[in-house]
Structures are given as C-alpha cells and as structure tokens.
Short mmCIF file of C-alpha atoms in Angstrom, two decimals:
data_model
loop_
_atom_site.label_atom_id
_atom_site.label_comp_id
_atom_site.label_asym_id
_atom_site.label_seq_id
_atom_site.Cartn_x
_atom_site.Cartn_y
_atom_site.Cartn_z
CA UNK A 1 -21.05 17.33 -27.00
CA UNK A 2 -20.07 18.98 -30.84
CA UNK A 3 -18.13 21.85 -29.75
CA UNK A 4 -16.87 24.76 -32.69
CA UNK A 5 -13.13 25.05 -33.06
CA UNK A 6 -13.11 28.53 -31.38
CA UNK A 7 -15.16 26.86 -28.49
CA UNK A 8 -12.34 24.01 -28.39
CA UNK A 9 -9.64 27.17 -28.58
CA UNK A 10 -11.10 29.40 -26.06
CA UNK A 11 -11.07 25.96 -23.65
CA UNK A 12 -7.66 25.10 -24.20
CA UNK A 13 -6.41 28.87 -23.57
CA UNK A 14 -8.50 28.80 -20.20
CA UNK A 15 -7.43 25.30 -19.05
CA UNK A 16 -3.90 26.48 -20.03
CA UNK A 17 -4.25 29.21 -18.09
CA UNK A 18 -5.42 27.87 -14.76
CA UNK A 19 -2.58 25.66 -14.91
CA UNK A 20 -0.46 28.23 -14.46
CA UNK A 21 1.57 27.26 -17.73
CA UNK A 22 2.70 29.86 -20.47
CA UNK A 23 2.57 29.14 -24.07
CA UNK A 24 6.22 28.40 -24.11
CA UNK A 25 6.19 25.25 -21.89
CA UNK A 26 3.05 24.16 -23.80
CA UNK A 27 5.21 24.62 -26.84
CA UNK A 28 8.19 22.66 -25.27
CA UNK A 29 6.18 19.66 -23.93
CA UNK A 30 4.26 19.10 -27.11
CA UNK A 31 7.14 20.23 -29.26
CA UNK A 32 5.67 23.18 -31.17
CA UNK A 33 6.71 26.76 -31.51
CA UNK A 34 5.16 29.43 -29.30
CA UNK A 35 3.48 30.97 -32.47
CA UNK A 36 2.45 27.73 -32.95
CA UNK A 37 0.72 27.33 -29.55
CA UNK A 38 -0.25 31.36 -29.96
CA UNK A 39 -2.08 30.26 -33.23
CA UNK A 40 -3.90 26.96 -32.07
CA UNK A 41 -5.43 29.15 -29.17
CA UNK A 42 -6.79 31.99 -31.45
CA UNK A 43 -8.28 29.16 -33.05
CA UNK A 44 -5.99 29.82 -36.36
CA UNK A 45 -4.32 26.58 -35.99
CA UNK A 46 -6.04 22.62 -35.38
CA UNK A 47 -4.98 20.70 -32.63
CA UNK A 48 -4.61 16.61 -33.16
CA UNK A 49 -6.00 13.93 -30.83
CA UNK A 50 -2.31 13.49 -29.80
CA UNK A 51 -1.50 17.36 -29.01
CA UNK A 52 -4.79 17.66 -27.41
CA UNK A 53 -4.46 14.46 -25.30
CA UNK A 54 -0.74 15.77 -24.20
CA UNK A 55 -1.88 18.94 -23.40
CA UNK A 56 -5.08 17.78 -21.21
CA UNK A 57 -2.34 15.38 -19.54
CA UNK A 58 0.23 18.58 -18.78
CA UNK A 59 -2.53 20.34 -17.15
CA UNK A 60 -3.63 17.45 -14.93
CA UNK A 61 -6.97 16.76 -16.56
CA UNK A 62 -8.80 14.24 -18.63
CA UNK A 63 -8.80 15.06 -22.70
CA UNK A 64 -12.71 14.23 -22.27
CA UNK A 65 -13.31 17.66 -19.75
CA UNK A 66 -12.27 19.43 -23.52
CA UNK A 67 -15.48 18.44 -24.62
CA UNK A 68 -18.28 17.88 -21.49
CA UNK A 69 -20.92 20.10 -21.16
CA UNK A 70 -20.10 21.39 -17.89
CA UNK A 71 -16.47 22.46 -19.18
CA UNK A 72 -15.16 24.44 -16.17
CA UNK A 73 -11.11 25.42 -17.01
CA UNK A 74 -10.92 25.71 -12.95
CA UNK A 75 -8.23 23.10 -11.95
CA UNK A 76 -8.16 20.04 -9.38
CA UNK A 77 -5.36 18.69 -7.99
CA UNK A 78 -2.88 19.55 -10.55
CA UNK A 79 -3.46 23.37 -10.31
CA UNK A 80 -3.71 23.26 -6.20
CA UNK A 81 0.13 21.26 -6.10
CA UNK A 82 1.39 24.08 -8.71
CA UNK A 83 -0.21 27.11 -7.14
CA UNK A 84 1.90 25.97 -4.04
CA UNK A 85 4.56 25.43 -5.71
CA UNK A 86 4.77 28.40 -8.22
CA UNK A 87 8.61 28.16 -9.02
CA UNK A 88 8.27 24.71 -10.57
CA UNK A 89 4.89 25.38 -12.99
CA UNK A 90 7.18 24.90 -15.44
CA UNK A 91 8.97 21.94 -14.37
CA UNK A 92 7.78 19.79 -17.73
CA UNK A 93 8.69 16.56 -16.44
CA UNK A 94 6.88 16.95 -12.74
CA UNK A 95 3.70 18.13 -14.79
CA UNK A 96 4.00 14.44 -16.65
CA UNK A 97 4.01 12.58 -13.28
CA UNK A 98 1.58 14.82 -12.02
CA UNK A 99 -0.59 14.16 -15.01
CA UNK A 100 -0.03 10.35 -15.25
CA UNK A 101 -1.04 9.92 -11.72
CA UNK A 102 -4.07 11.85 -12.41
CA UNK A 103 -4.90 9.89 -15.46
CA UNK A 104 -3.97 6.82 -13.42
CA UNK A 105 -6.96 7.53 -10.84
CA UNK A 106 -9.23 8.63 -13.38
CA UNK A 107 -8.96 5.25 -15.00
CA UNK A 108 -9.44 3.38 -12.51
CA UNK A 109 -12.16 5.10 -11.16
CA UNK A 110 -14.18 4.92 -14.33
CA UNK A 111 -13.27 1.16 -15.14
CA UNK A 112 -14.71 1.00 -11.67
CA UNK A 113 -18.10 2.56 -12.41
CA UNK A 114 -18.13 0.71 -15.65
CA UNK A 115 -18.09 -2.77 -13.89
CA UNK A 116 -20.16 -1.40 -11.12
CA UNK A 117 -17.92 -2.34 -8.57
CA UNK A 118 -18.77 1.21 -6.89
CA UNK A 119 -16.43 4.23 -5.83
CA UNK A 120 -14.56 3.93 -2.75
CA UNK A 121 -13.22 7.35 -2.82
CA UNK A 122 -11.27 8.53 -0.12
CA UNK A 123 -10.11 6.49 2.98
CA UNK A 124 -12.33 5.96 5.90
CA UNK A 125 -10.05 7.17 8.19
CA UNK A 126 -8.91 10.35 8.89
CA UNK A 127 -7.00 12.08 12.15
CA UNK A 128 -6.85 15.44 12.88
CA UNK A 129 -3.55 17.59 13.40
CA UNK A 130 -2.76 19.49 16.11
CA UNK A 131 -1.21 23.14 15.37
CA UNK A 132 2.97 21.55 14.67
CA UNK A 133 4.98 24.23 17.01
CA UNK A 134 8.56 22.16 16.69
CA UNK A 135 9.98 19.26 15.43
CA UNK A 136 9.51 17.56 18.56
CA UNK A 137 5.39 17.88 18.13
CA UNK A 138 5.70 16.55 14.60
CA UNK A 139 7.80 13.63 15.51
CA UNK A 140 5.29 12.50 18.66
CA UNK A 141 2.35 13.25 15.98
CA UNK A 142 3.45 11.18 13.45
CA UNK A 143 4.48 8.50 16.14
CA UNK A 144 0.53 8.91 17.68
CA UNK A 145 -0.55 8.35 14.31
CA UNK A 146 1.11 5.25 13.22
CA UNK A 147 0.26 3.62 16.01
CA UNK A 148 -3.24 4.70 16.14
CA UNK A 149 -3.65 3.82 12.55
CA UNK A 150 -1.73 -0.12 12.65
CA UNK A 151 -4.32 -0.62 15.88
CA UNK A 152 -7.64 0.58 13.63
CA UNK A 153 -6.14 -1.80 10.87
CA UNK A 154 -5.33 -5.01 13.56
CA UNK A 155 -1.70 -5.12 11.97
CA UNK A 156 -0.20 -5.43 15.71
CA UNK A 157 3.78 -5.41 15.92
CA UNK A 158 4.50 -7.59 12.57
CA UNK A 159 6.00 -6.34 9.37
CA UNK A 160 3.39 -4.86 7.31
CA UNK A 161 1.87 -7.02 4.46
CA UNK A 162 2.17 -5.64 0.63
CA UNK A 163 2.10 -1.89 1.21
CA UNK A 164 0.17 -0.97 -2.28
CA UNK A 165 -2.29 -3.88 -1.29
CA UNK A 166 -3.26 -2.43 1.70
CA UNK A 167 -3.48 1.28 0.72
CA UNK A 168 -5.44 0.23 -2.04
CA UNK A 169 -8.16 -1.51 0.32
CA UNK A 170 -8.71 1.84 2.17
CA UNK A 171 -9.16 3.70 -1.20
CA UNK A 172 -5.82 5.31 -2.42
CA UNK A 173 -4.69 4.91 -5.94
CA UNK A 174 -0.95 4.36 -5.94
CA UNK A 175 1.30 4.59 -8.46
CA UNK A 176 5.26 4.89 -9.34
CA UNK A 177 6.10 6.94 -12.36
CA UNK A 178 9.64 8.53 -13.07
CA UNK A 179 10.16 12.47 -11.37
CA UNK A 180 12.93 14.72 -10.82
CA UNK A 181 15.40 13.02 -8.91
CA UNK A 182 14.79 15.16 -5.69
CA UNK A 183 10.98 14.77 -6.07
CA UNK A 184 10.00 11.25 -3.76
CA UNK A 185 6.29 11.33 -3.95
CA UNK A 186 3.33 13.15 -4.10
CA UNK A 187 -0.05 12.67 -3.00
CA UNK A 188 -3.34 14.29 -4.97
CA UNK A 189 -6.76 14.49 -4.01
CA UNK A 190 -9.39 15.49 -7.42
CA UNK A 191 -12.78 14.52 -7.52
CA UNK A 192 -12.51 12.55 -10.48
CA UNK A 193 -9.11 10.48 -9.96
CA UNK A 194 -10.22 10.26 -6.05
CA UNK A 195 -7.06 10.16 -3.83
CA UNK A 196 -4.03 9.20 -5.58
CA UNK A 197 -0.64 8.62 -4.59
CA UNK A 198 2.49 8.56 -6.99
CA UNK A 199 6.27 7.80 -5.71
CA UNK A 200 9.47 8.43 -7.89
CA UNK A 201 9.76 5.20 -10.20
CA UNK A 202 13.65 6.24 -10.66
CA UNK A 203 13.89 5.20 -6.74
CA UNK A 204 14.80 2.40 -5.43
CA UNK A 205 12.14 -0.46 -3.98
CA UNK A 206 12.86 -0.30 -0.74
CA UNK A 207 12.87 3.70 -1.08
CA UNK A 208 9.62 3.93 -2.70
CA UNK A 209 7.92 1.61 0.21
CA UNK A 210 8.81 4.25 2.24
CA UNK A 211 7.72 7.22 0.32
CA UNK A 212 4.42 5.21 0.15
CA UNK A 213 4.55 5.09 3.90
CA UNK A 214 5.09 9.00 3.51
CA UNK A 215 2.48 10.03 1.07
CA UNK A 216 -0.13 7.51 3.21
CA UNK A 217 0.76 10.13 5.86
CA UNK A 218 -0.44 13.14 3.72
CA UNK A 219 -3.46 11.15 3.08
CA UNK A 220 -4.31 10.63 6.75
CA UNK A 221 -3.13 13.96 7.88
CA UNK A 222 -3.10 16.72 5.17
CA UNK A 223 -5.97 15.49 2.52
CA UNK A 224 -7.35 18.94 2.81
CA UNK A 225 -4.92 20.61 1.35
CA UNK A 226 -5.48 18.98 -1.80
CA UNK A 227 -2.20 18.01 -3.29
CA UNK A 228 0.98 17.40 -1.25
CA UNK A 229 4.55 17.75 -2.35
CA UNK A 230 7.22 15.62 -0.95
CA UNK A 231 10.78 16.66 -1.96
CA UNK A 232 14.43 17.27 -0.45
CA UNK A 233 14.13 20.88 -0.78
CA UNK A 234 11.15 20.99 2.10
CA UNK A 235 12.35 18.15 4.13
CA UNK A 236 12.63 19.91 7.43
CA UNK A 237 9.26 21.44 7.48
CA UNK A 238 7.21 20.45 10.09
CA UNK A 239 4.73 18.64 8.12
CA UNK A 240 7.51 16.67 6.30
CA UNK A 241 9.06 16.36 9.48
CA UNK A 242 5.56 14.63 10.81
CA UNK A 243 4.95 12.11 7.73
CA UNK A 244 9.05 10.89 7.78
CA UNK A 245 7.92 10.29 11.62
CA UNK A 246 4.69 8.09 10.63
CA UNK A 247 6.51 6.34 8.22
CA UNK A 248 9.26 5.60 10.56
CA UNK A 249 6.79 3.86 13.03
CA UNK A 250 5.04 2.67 10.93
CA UNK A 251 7.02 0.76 8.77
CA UNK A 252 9.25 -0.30 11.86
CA UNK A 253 6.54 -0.34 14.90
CA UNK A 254 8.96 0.29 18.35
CA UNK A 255 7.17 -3.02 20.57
CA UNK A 256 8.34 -4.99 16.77
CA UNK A 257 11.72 -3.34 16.47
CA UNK A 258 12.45 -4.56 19.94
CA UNK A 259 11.43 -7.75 19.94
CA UNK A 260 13.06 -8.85 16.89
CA UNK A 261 16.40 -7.06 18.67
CA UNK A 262 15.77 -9.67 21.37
CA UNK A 263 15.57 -12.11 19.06
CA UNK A 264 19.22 -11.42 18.15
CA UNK A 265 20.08 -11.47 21.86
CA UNK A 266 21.06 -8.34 21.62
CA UNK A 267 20.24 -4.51 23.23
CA UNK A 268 19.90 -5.65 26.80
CA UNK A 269 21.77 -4.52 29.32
CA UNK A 270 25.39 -5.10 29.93
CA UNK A 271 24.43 -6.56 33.62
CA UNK A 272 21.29 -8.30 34.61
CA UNK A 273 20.21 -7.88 38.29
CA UNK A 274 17.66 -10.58 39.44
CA UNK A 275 16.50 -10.02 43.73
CA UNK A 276 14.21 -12.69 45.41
CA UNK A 277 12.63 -11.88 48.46
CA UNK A 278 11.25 -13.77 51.12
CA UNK A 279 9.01 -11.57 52.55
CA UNK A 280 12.53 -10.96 55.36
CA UNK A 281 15.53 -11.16 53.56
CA UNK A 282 16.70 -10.07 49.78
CA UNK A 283 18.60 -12.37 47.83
CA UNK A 284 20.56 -11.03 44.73
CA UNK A 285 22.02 -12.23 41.70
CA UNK A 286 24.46 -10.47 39.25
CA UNK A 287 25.51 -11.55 35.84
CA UNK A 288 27.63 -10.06 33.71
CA UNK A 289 27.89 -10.25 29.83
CA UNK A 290 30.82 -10.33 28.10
CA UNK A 291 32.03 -6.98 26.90
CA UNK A 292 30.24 -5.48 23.64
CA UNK A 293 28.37 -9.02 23.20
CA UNK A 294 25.05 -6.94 23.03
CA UNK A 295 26.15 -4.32 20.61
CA UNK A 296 24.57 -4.27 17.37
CA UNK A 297 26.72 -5.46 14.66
CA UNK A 298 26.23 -4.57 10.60
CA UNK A 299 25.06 -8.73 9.80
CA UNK A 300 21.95 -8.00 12.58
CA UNK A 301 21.36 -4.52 10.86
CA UNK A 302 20.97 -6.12 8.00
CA UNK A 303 18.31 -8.95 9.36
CA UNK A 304 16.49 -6.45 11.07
CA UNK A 305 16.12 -4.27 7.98
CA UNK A 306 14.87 -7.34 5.56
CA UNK A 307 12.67 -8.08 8.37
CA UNK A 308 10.57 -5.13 8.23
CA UNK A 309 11.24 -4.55 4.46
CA UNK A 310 13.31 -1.13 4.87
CA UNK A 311 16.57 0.08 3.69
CA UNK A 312 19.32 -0.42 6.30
CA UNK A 313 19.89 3.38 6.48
CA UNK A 314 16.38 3.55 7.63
CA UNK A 315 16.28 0.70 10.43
CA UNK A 316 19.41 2.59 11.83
CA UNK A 317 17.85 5.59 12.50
CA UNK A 318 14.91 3.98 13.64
CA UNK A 319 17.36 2.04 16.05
CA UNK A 320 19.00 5.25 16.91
CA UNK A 321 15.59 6.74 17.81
CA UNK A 322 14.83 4.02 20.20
CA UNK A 323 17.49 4.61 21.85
CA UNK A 324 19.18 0.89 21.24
CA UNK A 325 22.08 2.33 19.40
CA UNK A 326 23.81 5.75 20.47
CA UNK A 327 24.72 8.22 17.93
CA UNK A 328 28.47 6.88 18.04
CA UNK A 329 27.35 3.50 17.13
CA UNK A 330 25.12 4.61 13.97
CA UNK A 331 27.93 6.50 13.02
CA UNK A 332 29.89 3.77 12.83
CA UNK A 333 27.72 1.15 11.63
CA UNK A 334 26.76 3.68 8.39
CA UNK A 335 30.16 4.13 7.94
CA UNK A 336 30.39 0.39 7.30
CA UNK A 337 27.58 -0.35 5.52
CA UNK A 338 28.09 1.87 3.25
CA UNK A 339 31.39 -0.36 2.37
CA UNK A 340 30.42 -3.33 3.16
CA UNK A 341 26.36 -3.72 3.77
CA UNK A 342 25.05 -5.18 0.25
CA UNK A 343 28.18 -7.63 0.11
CA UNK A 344 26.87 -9.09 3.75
CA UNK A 345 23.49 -8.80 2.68
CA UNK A 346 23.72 -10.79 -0.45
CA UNK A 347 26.50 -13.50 1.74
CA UNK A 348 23.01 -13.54 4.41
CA UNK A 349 21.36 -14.38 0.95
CA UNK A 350 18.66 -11.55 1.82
CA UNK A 351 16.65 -11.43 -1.57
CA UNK A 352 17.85 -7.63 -3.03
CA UNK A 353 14.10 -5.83 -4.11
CA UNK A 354 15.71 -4.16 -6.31
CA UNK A 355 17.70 -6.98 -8.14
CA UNK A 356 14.12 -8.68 -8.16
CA UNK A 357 12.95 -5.48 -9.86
CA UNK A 358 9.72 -5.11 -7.78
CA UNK A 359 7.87 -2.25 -9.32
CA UNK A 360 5.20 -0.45 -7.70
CA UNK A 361 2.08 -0.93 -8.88
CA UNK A 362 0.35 -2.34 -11.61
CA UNK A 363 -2.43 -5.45 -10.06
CA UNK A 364 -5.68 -2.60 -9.17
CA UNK A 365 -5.46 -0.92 -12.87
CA UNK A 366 -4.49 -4.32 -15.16
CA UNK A 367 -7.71 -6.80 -13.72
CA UNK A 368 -9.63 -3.90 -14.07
CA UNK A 369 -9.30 -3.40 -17.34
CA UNK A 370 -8.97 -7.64 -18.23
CA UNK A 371 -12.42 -7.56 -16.49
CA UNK A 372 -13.72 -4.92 -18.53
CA UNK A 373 -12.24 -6.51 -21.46
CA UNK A 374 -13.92 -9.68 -20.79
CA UNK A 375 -17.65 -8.22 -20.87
CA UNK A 376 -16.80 -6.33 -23.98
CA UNK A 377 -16.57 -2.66 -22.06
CA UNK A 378 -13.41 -1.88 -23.47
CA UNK A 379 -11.29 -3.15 -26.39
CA UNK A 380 -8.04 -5.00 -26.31
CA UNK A 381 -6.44 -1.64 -27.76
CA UNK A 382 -7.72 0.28 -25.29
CA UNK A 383 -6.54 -2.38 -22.18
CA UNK A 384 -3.01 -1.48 -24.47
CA UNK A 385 -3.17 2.08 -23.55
CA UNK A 386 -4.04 1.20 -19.67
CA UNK A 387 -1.64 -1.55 -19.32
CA UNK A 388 1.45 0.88 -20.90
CA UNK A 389 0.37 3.61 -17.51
CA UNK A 390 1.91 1.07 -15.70
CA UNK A 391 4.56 0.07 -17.48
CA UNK A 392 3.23 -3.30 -18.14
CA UNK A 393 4.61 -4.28 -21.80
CA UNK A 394 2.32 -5.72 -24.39
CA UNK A 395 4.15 -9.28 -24.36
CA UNK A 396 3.58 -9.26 -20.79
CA UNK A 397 0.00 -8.19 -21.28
CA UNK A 398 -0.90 -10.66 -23.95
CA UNK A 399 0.11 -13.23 -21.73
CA UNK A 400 -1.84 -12.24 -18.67
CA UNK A 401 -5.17 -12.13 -20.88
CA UNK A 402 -4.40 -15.59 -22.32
CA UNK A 403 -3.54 -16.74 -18.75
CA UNK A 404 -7.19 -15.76 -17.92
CA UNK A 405 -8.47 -17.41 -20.67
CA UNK A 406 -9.44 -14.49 -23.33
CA UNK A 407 -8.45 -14.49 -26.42
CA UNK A 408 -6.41 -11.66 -27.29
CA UNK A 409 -6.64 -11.45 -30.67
CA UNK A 410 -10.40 -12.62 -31.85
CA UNK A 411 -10.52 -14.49 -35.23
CA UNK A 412 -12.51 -12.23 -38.16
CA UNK A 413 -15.76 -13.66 -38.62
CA UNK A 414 -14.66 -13.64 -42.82
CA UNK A 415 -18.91 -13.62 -43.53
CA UNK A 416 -19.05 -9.99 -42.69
CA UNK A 417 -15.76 -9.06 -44.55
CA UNK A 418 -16.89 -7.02 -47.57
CA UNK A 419 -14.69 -8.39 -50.08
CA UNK A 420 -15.49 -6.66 -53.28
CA UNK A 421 -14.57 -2.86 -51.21
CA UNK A 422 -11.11 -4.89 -50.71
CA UNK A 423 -10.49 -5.93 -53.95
CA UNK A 424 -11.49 -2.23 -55.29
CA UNK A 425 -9.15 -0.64 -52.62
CA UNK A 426 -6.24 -2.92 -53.97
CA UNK A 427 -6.65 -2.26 -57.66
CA UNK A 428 -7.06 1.24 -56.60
CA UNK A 429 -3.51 1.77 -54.82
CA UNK A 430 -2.17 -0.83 -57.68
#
C-alpha cells in the first residue's frame, strides 16, 4: 500500500500512542530531540527506514503494520504487558526485549507460512486455574500442573530433554535477549508472533532453564491474560508464587528427586525395622546406621543438581520441600556452597553450562531461514538480519550455510554485468 507522509505521520502518532510512550522516550530510544519527534509526527519532519524500523520495534510491532491496509494503531502484546505495568512504559531497554521477542515470533511465523510448513500457534494444552486464595493453593496448583503436564507429554520421572526443544514442539517461540537485571522472563501472546517466550540473556544457563520452566507456566496457566511479567519486584504474588511451584516440579519431578537420593544411599531412615510373621509369632529385625551416614552432603547436592540440569540453590529447596533435608540442613549446606560448591563441582568434573556458554535459542529461527534461503524466498542479507536476532554472528552463519551445502556468496553471472554504465560511473567520480 502507497501511503502520503501525513498518512505515515498520523500512524506513527497513533501507534505511539497506544503504546503508552511519550515523545520523549521515542526521542531517547531513537536518539532525536523531542521537537524532533514533535515534528516527524505533524508530518514536518521524514522518518528513515532505520527510525521507522526502531520505532515499530519500541512499540512491539512489525515496521510492515506502518503500511498494511488494515493499519489498526490498537496494540498486541506489547501494549497489554505495559498497560499492566504502567510505571515501566518507559523502561527503554524492557521495550527492546519486548520488541525483539515480538519480532522474533513474527519471523518465524512468516518464514513458516513462506515454506508452508503451517502455523502451530498456541500449545495444545491448556489447564484451568482455580481462584489462588494463599500461597499454599498456588504451590499444590503448580505441583498438580507439572505433574499433569510431564504425564500428557510421557516424560515420566527422568530429567527433562532440551527444554527449548520441547517447548518449541508444543508451539512456543522462545527466546533469550538481554533485560533489566531484575526482569527473568516474560511470556507474550499476539496474533501475529503467536506465543512467545523471552528469558533474561544476562542470566545465567542454568537460571534461564528455569525461567523457561517459569514462563512455560504462564503459557499453560495465564495465556489469557495476554502478556505476563516475571520479575523480583512481584515474586510473592500468588501467580508467581504458582509458576516458581511448576517449575520446581517440573524441572525436579518428587518420585525422580527421590530416587536419584536413593541412588546416593542416602535420605532413609536412621533405623530400618524389618517384622516377619508366621501367621503366630512376629519376628523383628533392627538395624542401625551409623550416625549422620544418610545426611546429605554438598558433593551429592551437587550430583543431584547436574542430574536434573538445575542450579544447586534450586535442588536445595526442592530437597527442602520434600522434606529430605530440614531447614537447618539447607541452611547449612547454602552456607557452604556458596564457598565452596563450584570448586567441588568442577573437582566432580560436572561440565559448568555456563563455562560451555550454552545460549538459549537460536536452532527454530536459523534452519528456517537456511531453508528459505535455499528455495530462493529470502536473500542471504536478509538470513543476516535473522541470524543477528539470535545472536548468531555472520562467521558462524557463513559456516552453517556452507555446512549445508549453499553457497553463500553466489558468483556474478559477468554476461548480465552492464559494463559500459560501470565504466561511465568510474570516469564520472574520476
């Protein structure tokens, strides 16, 4: 569609608008003055690709809605989070992980359609909430959930496989892009990105598995609200309350936590009792252990956290929920492994995920787009500009395409090179 420059104008001021934004944050983030901003929405002023694509990115939408027919400056996602959040509108760098994660989904969902590979859209499943009264209904919630959710997916008592792997087969866009420090995730659902979750890339690997453990929560749970915001500041509400729950169990299932705790011959009780009977008489049998031989000790912490892929923190509350260590023991044991816990880690020679720099996501978006570059959809520039959402490098990228056997970097056929228009342009700047 050939829109005027008013037209163009009027739909940036509305879009703006919606967003909740004033013209001084628009100024900020694309580094203008506000009479600046004031001028290119009276239409006094032209905006470039680059402000224009910035701008469409700050407000959570795609540069293209600028221009569709059906222009509509109501928000999605974006303006749902921000209109529940108010105080942080403003908050430039949350509105550029808020708007990568949107542009995230929306390019994967149209690289989608382009190869015909069909929409998933939202997960399947979905499990409704019960009115939260206390902490204690949350907790048991989230606990019903996980379980409920492992059975429908046949995952049993193991470790769970690749977290992003299997969120991505029930339809959620993941993706981890740097946010304010007390920010851990978010979780968006807009009918053009579909449901998208984004964790804080500044986090570390085993603290973004479980934020995505926590956002998959919203996205079972809350989905109707539209966007979800998971941060420090609202950690004891209920519904956080609930999703730190799921996560819990379902990163660290209780029948798996307790077997593996058997497996270090350790948790049972102090004295087993054994009684035969004869049908007359009862025989009985006592053995003792040795005094704190079943106590949990900070090497088995350890193990049991690389087991299941969590931090140690985490599998010690988790233990401490189960009821296998007492709060005196936790106590203790964080007060050591905060010492002493990645020095008998790395001595265990448990692989550190965060040494191995293990970045959340990139596979779903980057064979995508190799796919679409290899039936000519999209150009090798424009895989560039996908690839760099992600964080994936251009050397890295290059060698990826060449791995699957496309040439990067096409040789000019020189037959269709106008050579005379060359030679002119040469003299010319001679």
């Amino acid at each position: 569609m050939s829109i005027t420059a008013e037209e163009l104008a009027a739909r940036i001021r509305a879009t703006r608008q919606a967003a909740g934004l004033t013209q001084g944050a628009v100024a900020d983030a694309l580094g203008l003055s506000r009479p600046a901003v004031s001028q290119l929405e009276a239409g006094k002023r032209s905006v470039s690709g680059l402000e224009l694509e910035r701008l469409a990115r700050l407000c959570g939408r795609g540069m293209a809605d600028f221009f569709d027919d059906a222009f509509s400056s109501k928000g999605g996602a974006a303006t749902a989070l921000f209109r529940r959040h108010p105080a942080l509108s403003n908050d430039s760098h949350l509105r550029e992980a808020v708007g990568l994660a949107l542009e995230f989904g929306r390019s994967i969902a149209v690289l989608e359609d382009r190869l015909q590979i069909g929409r998933r859209g939202t997960v399947a499943a979905g499990y409704r909430s019960a009115t939260l009264k206390s902490k204690w209904d949350a907790i048991q919630q989230g606990e019903r959930v996980a379980d409920a959710e492992r059975g429908r997916l046949g995952l049993g008592m193991e470790p769970l496989p690749a977290l992003l792997d299997l969120m991505e087969r029930q339809g959620v866009r993941a993706v981890a892009t740097p946010m304010p420090s007390e920010v851990s995730g978010l979780t968006l659902v807009d009918d053009a990105a579909g449901v998208v979750v984004a964790v804080n890339g500044r986090h570390g690997f085993n603290r973004q598995r479980f934020s995505l453990a926590h956002e998959y929560a919203h996205v079972l749970l809350d989905r109707d609200r539209q966007a979800c915001l998971s941060r420090r500041e609202d950690q004891d509400s209920l519904m956080e309350v609930r999703a730190n729950s799921f996560a819990a169990a379902f990163l660290l299932p209780v029948g798996g936590v307790r077997r593996f705790v058997d497996y270090l011959a350790k948790g049972r009780a102090s004295r087993a009792l054994r009684q035969v009977s004869d049908g007359r008489d009862v025989h009985s049998a006592e053995r003792r252990r040795p005094p704190g031989s079943q106590n949990l000790r900070l090497h088995d912490l350890a193990m049991l956290a690389h087991h299941f892929g969590v931090s140690r923190v985490a599998a010690l509350y988790r233990l401490k929920s189960l009821g296998i260590v007492t709060e005196q023991q936790r106590a203790a044991l964080a007060e050591r492994n905060a010492t002493q816990g990645k020095r008998i880690a790395n001595l265990l020679g448990l692989r550190n995920p965060d040494a191995a720099r293990r970045r959340v996501p990139r596979k779903r978006l980057v064979t995508l787009g190799i796919e679409a570059l290899e039936r000519e959809i999209i150009s090798y520039a424009k895989l560039r500009e996908l690839a760099e959402l992600v964080g994936v490098g251009e050397n890295e990228l290059e060698e990826v395409v060449v791995a699957a056997g496309i040439d990067p970097r096409p040789p000019v056929d020189v037959s269709s090179v106008d050579w005379a228009a060359l030679e002119e342009a040469r003299q010319c700047n001679e």
